[in-house]
Coordinates of C-alpha atoms in Angstrom, one line a residue:
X1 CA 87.7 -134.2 103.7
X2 CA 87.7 -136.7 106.4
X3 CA 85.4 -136.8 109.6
X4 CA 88.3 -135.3 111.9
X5 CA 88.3 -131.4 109.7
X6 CA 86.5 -128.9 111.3
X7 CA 84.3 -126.1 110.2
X8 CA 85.9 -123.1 109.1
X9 CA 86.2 -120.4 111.2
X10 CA 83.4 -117.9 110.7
X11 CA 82.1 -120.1 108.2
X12 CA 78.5 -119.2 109.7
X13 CA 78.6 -116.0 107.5
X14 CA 78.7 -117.5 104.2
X15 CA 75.6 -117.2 102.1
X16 CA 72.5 -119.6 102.3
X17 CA 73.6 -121.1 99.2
X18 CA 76.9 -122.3 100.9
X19 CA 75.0 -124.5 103.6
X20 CA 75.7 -127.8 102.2
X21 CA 79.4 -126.5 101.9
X22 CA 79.6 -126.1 105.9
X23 CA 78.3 -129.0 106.7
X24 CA 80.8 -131.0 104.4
X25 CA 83.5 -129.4 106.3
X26 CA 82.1 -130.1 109.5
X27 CA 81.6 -133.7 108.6
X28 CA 82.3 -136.2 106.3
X29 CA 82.1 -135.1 103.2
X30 CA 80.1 -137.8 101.0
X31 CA 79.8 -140.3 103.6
X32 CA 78.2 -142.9 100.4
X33 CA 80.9 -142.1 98.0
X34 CA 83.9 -142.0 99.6
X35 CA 84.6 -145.0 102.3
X36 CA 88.4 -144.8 104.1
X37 CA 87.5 -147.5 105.8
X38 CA 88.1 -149.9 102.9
X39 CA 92.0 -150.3 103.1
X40 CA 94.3 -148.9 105.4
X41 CA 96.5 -145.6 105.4
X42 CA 99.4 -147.7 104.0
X43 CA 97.5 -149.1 101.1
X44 CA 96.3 -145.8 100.0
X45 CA 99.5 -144.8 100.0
X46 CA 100.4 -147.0 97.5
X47 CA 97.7 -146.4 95.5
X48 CA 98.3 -142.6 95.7
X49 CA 101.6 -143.6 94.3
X50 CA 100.7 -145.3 91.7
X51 CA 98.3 -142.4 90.4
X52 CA 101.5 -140.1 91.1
X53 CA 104.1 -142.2 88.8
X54 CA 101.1 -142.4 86.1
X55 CA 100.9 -138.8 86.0
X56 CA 104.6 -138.6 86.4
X57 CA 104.9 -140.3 83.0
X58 CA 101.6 -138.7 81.0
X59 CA 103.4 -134.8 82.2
X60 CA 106.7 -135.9 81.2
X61 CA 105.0 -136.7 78.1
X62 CA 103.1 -133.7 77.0
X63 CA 106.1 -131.3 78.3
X64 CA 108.7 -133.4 76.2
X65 CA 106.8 -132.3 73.6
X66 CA 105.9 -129.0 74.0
X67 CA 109.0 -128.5 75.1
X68 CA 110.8 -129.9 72.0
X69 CA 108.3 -128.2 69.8
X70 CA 109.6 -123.9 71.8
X71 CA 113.1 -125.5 71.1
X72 CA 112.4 -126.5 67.5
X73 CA 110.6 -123.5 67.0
X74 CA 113.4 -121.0 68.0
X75 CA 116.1 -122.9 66.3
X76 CA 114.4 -122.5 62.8
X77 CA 113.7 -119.2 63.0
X78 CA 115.3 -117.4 65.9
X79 CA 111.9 -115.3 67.1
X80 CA 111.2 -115.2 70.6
X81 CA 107.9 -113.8 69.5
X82 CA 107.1 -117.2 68.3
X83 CA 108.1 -119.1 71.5
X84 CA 106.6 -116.3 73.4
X85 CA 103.2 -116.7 71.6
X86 CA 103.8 -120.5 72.2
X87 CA 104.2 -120.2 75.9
X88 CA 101.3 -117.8 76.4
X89 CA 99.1 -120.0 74.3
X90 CA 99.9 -122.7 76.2
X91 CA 98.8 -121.1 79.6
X92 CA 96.1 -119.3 78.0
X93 CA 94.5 -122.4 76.9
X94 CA 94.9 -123.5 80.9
X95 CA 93.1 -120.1 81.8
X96 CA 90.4 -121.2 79.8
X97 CA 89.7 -124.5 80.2
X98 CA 90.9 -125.1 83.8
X99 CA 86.7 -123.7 84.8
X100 CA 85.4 -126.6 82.9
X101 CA 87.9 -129.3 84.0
X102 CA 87.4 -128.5 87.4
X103 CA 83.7 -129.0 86.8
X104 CA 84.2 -133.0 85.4
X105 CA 86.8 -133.5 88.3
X106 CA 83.8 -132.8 90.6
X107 CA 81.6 -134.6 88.5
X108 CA 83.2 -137.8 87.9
X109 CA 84.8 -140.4 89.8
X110 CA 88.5 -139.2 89.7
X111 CA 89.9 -142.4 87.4
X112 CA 87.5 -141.5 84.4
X113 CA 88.6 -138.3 84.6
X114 CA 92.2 -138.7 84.4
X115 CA 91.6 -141.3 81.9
X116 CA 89.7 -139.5 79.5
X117 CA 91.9 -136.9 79.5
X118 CA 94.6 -139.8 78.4
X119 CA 92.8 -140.8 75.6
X120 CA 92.4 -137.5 74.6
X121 CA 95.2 -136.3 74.7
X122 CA 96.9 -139.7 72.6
X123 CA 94.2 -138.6 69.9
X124 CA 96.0 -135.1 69.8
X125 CA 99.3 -136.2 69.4
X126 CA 98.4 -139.0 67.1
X127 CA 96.7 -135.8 64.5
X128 CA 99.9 -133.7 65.0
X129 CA 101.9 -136.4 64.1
X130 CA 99.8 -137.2 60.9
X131 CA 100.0 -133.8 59.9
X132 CA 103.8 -133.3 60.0
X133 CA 103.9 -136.5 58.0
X134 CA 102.1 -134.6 55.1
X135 CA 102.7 -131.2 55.5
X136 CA 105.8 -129.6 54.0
X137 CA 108.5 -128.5 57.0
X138 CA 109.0 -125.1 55.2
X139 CA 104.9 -125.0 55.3
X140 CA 105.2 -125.5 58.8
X141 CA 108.1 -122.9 59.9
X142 CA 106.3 -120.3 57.9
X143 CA 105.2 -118.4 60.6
X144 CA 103.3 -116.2 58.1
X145 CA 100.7 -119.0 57.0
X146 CA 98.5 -121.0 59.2
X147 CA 100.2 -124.5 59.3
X148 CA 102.6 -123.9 62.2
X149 CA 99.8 -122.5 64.0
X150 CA 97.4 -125.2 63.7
X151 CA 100.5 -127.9 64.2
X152 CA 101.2 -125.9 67.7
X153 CA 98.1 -125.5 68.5
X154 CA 97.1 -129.2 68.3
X155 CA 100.0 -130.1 70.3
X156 CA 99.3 -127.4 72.6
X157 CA 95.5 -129.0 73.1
X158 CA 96.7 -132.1 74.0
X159 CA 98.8 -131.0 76.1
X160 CA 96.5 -128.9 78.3
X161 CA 93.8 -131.3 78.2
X162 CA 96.5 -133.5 80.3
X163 CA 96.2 -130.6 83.2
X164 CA 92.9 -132.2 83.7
X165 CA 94.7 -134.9 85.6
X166 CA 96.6 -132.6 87.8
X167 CA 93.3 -131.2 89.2
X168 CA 91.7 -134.4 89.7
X169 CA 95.5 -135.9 91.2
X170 CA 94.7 -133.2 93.9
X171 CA 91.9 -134.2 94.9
X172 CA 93.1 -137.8 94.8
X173 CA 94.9 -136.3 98.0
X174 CA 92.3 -135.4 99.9
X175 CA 90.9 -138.7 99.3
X176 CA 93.5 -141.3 100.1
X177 CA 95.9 -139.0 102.2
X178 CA 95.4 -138.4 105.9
X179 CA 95.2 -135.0 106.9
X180 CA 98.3 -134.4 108.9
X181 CA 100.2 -135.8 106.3
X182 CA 98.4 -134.4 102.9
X183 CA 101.6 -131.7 103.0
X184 CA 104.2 -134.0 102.8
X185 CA 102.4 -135.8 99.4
X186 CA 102.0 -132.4 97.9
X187 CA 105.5 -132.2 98.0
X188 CA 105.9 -135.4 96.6
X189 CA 103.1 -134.3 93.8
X190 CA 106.5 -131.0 93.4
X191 CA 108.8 -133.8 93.4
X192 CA 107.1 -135.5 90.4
X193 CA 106.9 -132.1 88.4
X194 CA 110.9 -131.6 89.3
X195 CA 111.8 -135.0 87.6
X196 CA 109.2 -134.2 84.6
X197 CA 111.1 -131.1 84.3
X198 CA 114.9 -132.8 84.4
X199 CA 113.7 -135.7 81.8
X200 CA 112.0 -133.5 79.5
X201 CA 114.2 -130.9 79.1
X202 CA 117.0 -133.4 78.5
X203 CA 115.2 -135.5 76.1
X204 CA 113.3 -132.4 74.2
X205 CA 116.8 -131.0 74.1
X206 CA 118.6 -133.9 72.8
X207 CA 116.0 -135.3 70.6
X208 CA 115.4 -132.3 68.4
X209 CA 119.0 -132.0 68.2
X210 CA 119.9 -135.7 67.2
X211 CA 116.2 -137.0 66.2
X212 CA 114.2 -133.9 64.6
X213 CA 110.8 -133.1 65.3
X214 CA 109.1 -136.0 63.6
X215 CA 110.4 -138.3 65.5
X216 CA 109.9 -136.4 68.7
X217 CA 106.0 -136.7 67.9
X218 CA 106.6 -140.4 67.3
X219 CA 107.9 -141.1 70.7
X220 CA 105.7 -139.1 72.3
X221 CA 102.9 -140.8 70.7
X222 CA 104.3 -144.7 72.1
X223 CA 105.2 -143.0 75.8
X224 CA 101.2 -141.2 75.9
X225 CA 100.3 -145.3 74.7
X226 CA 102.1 -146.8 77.8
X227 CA 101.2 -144.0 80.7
X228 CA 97.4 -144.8 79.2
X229 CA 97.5 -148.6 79.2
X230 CA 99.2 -148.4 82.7
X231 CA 96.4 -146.2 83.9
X232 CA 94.0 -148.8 83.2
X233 CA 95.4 -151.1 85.5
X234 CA 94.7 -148.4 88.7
X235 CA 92.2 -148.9 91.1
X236 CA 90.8 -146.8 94.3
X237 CA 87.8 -148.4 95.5
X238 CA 87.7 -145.6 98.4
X239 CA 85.8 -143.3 96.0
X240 CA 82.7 -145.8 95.6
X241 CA 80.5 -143.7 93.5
X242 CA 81.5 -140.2 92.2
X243 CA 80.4 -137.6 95.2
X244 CA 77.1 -135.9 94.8
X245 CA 77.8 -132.5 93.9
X246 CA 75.7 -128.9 93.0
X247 CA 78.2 -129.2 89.6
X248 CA 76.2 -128.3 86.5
X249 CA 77.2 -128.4 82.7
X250 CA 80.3 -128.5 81.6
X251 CA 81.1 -125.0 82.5
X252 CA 80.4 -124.3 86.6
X253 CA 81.7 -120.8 86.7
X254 CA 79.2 -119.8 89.5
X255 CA 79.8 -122.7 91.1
X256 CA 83.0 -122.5 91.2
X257 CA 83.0 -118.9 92.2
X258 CA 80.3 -119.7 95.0
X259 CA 82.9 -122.4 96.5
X260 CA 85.9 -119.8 96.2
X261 CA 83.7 -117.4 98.1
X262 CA 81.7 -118.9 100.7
X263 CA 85.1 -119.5 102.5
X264 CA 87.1 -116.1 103.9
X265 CA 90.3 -115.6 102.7
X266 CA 90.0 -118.5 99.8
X267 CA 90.3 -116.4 97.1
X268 CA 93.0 -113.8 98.8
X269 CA 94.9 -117.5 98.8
X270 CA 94.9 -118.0 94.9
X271 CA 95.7 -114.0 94.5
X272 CA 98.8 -114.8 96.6
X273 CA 99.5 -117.7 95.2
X274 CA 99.5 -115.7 91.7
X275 CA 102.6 -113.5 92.2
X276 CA 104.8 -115.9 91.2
X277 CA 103.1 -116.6 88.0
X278 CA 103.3 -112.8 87.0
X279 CA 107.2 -113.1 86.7
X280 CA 106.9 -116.6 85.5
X281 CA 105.1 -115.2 82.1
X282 CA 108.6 -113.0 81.8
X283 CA 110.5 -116.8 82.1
X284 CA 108.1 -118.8 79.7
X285 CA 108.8 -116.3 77.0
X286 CA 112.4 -115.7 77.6
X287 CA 114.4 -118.0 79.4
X288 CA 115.0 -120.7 76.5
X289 CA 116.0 -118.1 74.3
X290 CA 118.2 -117.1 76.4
X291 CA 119.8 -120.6 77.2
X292 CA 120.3 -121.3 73.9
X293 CA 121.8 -118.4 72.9
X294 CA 124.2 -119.2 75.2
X295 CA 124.5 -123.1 74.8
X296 CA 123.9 -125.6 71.7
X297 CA 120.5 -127.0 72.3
X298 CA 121.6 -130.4 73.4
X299 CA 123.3 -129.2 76.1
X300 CA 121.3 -126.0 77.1
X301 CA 118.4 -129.2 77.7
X302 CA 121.1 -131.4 79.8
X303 CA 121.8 -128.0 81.9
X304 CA 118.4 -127.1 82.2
X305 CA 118.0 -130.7 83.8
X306 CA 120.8 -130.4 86.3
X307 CA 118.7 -126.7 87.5
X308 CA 115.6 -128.6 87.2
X309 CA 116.3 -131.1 89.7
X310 CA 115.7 -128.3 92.5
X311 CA 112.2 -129.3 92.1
X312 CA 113.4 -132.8 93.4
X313 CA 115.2 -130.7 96.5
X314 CA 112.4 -128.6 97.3
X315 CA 109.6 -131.2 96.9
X316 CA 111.7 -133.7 99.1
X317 CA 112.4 -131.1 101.9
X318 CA 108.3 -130.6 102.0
X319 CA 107.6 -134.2 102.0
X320 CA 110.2 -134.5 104.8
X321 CA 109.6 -131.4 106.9
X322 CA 106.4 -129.6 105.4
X323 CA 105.3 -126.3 105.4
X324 CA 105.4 -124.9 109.2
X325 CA 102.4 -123.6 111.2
X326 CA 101.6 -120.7 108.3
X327 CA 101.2 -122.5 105.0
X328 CA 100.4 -118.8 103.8
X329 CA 103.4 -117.0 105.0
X330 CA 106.1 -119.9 103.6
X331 CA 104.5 -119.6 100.2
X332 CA 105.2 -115.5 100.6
X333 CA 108.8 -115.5 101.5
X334 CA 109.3 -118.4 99.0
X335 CA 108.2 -115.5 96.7
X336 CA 110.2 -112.9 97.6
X337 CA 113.3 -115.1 97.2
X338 CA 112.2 -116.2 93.8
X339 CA 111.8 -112.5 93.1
X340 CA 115.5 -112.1 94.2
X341 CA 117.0 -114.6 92.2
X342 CA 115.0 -113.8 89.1
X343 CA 116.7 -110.4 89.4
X344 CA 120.2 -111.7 90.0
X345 CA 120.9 -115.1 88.1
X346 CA 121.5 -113.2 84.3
X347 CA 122.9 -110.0 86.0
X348 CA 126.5 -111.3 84.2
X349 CA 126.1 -113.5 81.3
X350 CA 128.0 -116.5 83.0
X351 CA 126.5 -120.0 82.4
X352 CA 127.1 -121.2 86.2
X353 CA 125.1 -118.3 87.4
X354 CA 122.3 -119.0 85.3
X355 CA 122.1 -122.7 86.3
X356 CA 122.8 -121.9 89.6
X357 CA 119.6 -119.5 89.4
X358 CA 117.2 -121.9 87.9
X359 CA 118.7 -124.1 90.4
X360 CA 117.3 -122.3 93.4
X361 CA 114.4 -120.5 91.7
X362 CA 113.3 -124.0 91.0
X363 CA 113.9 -125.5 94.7
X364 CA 111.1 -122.4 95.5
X365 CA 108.5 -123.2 93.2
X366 CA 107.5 -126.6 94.9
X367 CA 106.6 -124.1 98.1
X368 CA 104.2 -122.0 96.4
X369 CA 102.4 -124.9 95.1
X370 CA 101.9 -127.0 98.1
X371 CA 101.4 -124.0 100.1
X372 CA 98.2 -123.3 98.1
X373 CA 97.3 -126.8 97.8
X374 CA 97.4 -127.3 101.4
X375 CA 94.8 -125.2 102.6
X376 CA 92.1 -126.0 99.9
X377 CA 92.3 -129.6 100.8
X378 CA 91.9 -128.2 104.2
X379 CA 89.3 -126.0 104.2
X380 CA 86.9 -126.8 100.8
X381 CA 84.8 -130.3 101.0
X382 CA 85.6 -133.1 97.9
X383 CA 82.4 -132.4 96.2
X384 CA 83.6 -128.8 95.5
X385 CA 87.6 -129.2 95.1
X386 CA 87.9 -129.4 91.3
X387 CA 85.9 -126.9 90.7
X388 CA 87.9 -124.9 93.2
X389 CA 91.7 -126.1 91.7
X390 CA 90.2 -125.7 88.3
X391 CA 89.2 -121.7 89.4
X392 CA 92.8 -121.4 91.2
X393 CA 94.6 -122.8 87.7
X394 CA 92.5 -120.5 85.6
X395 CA 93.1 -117.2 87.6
X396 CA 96.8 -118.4 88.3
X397 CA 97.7 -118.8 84.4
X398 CA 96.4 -116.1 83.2
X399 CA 99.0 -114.2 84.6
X400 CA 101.6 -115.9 82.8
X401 CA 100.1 -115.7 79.3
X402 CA 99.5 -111.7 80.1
X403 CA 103.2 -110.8 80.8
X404 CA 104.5 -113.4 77.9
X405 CA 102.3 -112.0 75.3
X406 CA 103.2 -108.7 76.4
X407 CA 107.0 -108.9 77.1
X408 CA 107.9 -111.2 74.2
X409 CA 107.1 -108.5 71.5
X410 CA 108.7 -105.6 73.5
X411 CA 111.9 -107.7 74.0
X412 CA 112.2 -108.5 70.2
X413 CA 111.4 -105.5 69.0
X414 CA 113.0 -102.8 71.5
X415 CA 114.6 -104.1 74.7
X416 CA 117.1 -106.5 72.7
X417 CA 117.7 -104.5 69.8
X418 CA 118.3 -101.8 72.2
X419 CA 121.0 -104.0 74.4
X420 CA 122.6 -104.8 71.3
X421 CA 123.4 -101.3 69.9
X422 CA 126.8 -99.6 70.9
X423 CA 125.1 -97.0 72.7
X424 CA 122.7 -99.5 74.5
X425 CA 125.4 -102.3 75.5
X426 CA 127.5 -99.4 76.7
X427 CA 124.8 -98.2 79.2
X428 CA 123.8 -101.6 80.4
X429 CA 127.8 -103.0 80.8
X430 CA 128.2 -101.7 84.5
X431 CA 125.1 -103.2 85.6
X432 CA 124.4 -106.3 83.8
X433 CA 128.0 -106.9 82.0
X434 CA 128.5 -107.6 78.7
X435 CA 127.1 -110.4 76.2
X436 CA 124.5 -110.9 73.9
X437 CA 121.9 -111.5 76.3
X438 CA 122.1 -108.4 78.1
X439 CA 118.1 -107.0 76.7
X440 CA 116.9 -110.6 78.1
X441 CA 118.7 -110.4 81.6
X442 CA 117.6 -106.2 82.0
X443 CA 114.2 -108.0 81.7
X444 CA 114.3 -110.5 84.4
X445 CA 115.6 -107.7 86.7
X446 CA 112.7 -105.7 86.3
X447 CA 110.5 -108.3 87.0
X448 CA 112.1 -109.6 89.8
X449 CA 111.9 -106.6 91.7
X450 CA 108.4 -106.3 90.7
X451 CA 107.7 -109.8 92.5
X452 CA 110.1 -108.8 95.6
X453 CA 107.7 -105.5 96.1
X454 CA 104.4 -107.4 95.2
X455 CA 105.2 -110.1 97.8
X456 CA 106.4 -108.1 101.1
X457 CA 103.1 -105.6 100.4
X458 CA 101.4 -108.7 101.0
X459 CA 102.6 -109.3 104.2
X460 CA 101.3 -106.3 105.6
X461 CA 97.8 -106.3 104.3
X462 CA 94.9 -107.4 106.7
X463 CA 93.5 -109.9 104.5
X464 CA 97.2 -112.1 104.9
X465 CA 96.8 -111.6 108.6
X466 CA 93.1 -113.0 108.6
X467 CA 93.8 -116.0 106.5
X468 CA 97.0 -117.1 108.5
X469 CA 94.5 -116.8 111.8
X470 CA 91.7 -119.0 109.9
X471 CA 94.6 -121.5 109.1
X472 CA 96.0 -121.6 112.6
X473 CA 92.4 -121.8 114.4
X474 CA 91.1 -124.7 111.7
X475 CA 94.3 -126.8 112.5
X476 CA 93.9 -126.4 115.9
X477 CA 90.8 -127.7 115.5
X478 CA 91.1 -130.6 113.4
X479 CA 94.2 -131.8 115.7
X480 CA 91.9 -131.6 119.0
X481 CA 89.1 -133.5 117.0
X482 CA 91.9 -136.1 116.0
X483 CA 92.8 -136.7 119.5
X484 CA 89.3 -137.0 121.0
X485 CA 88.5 -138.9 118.4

């Protein structure tokens, strides 16, 4: 936080144990670690650009890879239980680590964090590719012994230990960003996730298809070497000493909730912010299989690409206009149109529609983010923001993993099988059409009427009503304090 953000409404209330918290908002933050002064606005820029490109690279990275690794997976042996376990994993593994990452980002100068979680990560991919070197490929597709699962599951570590990075990268924001204009580079930070999302799925796509999976590990070995050796060249000599902060262990869980807590309406944030993630669970488990049933796998990654770049759209239109006057209430309706497309796009088995649906589903998802992102860089000091991301990426994925561990077994065994049948594709035709698909695209109907009800309760609860008040009154606030100051 800078000297211009004010206390948070009603922030009196909070606990004893939060009294360092309102002063940090009230003031500067850690007035001995973190010096603005140093450079001007324009050169932090750059240097908040430079962090973004680096993690730009190290996420296209670990997703080329995991992605490759759901496509390969399918493709060998056809079980959307095995990419569904994959997927939940995956976020699981977020859900439990996010606590303890948010704990070092608070911790540690923001650098060492990000690269450790580098070197890390390299080490990960270096043992995965080792081991499919010397283990047997049918060892490894037989989902029966343990060999795929400890293959997957290193790749899966390495790549969650790279989320580290995104939680520090956030509160790279708050340090190098401006207030007024921390919005716009959050949707630059959805920007960055939109082209991870078009080069990855093109590459994963095309490389399994043309390369194989062990040379997929090797190249993502060399590109985890470069974004590492680049991020030893960065510098940010704002933060001059990591901030002083009541972080303890490695594991802050009561710190972290005590800094989710001590501010009303914080954690009503990340339960809103969480809707989407409930129907995103459905996608993670389903929506590859359901691409490349319908396309060969080089192209079903070159079209997921083209759908992909609506993260570029979305995070451009926030870095040009951002988010309104209610971050809260443009991350709401972003939901409730996501929940309308996720029921729509497979409602007939036509590959325009579905791109077209990813498309726009995908121009959303940048909204939700910054929305969130937004007001915690607004409203919780430095010394306490990766404990508080790390809380809000723990409580956000494990929604996902929950409806994809649960969905994926109930689609393979009964839903598709069901859809399939004479009987079942004859009930389903004058709804969803006909096609292979059709179990898959019941599935995403449901759940996107789910999210659409979910999300317009919200709006008419009292606790959306007091945070959207707290928002307005705390940026009133901080522009009045700009302007005197």
């Amino acid at each position: 936080m800078t000297e211009q953000e004010p206390a948070l409404p009603g922030a009196a209330a909070a606990p004893d144990h939060n009294v360092d918290l309102r002063e940090d908002v009230a003031g500067s933050p850690m007035p001995a670690a973190i010096d603005t002064t140093l450079r001007s606005p324009a050169q932090r820029s750059r240097t908040f650009a430079g962090i973004l490109v680096n993690t730009a690279l190290a996420n296209i990275t670990t997703s080329y890879l995991w992605f490759a690794l759901t496509f390969w997976v399918y493709l060998e042996t056809r079980n959307v239980i095995a990419t569904g376990v994959i997927g939940g994993a995956y976020m699981l593994l977020i859900a439990l680590s996010s606590i303890s990452f948010g704990t070092f980002v608070d911790r540690y100068r923001k650098l060492a964090v990000m690269r450790f979680a580098a070197g890390f990560t390299l080490v990960m991919f270096v043992l995965a590719g080792v081991m499919f070197l010397l283990t047997p490929t049918a060892w490894l597709l037989d989902l029966a012994q343990p060999w795929f699962w400890v293959f997957a599951l290193i790749i899966l570590v390495g790549a969650v230990v790279e989320n580290m990075r995104n939680i520090a990268l956030s509160t790279t924001v708050t340090i190098l960003i401006d207030p007024d204009r921390r919005a716009n580079a959050n949707g630059l930070v959805g920007m960055v996730q939109g082209l991870m999302f078009i080069v990855t799925s093109v590459l994963s796509g095309l490389s399994v298809g043309l390369l194989g999976m062990g040379w997929t590990v090797a190249v993502a070995v060399v590109l985890t070497v470069l974004a590492f050796a680049h991020l030893l060249t960065l510098r940010m000599p704002e933060e001059v000493r990591a901030a002083a902060t009541d972080a303890h262990g490695g594991f802050d869980l009561r710190g972290s909730f005590a800094a989710v807590l001590g501010i009303s309406g914080l954690f009503a944030l990340i339960v809103f912010s969480t809707f989407n993630n409930f129907i995103g669970g459905v996608y993670m488990a389903l929506m590859d299989p359901y691409g490349l049933e319908m396309f060969p796998v080089e192209l079903w990654g070159t079209y997921f690409a083209v759908g992909a770049t609506g993260f570029i759209v979305g995070g451009a239109l926030i870095g040009k206009f951002g988010l309104g006057s209610n971050p809260l209430r443009t991350m709401l309706i972003a939901v409730v149109l996501m929940g309308v497309l996720g029921a729509v796009f497979t409602l007939r088995e036509w590959a325009w529609l579905y791109i077209a649906g990813i498309w726009l589903y995908l121009v959303l998802v940048p909204f939700v983010e910054a929305a969130e992102q937004t007001v915690i860089q607004q409203v919780v000091p430095l010394n306490r923001q990766g404990r508080v991301f790390g809380f809000a990426m723990a409580f956000e994925s494990a929604a996902a993993p929950i409806t994809a561990f649960l969905i994926a077994p109930i689609a393979q065994v009964w839903i598709i099988p069901f859809a399939r049948s004479p009987e079942g594709a004859a009930q389903l035709a004058p709804l969803l059409g006909e096609g292979t698909s059709r179990g898959i695209a019941l599935v995403f109907l449901v759940a996107g009427i789910i999210m659409i009800v979910a999300a317009l309760l919200a709006f008419l609860t009292p606790v959306y009503r007091r945070v959207s008040a707290s928002y307005a009154r705390t940026t009133a606030e901080a522009s009045a304090t700009a302007s005197s100051g």
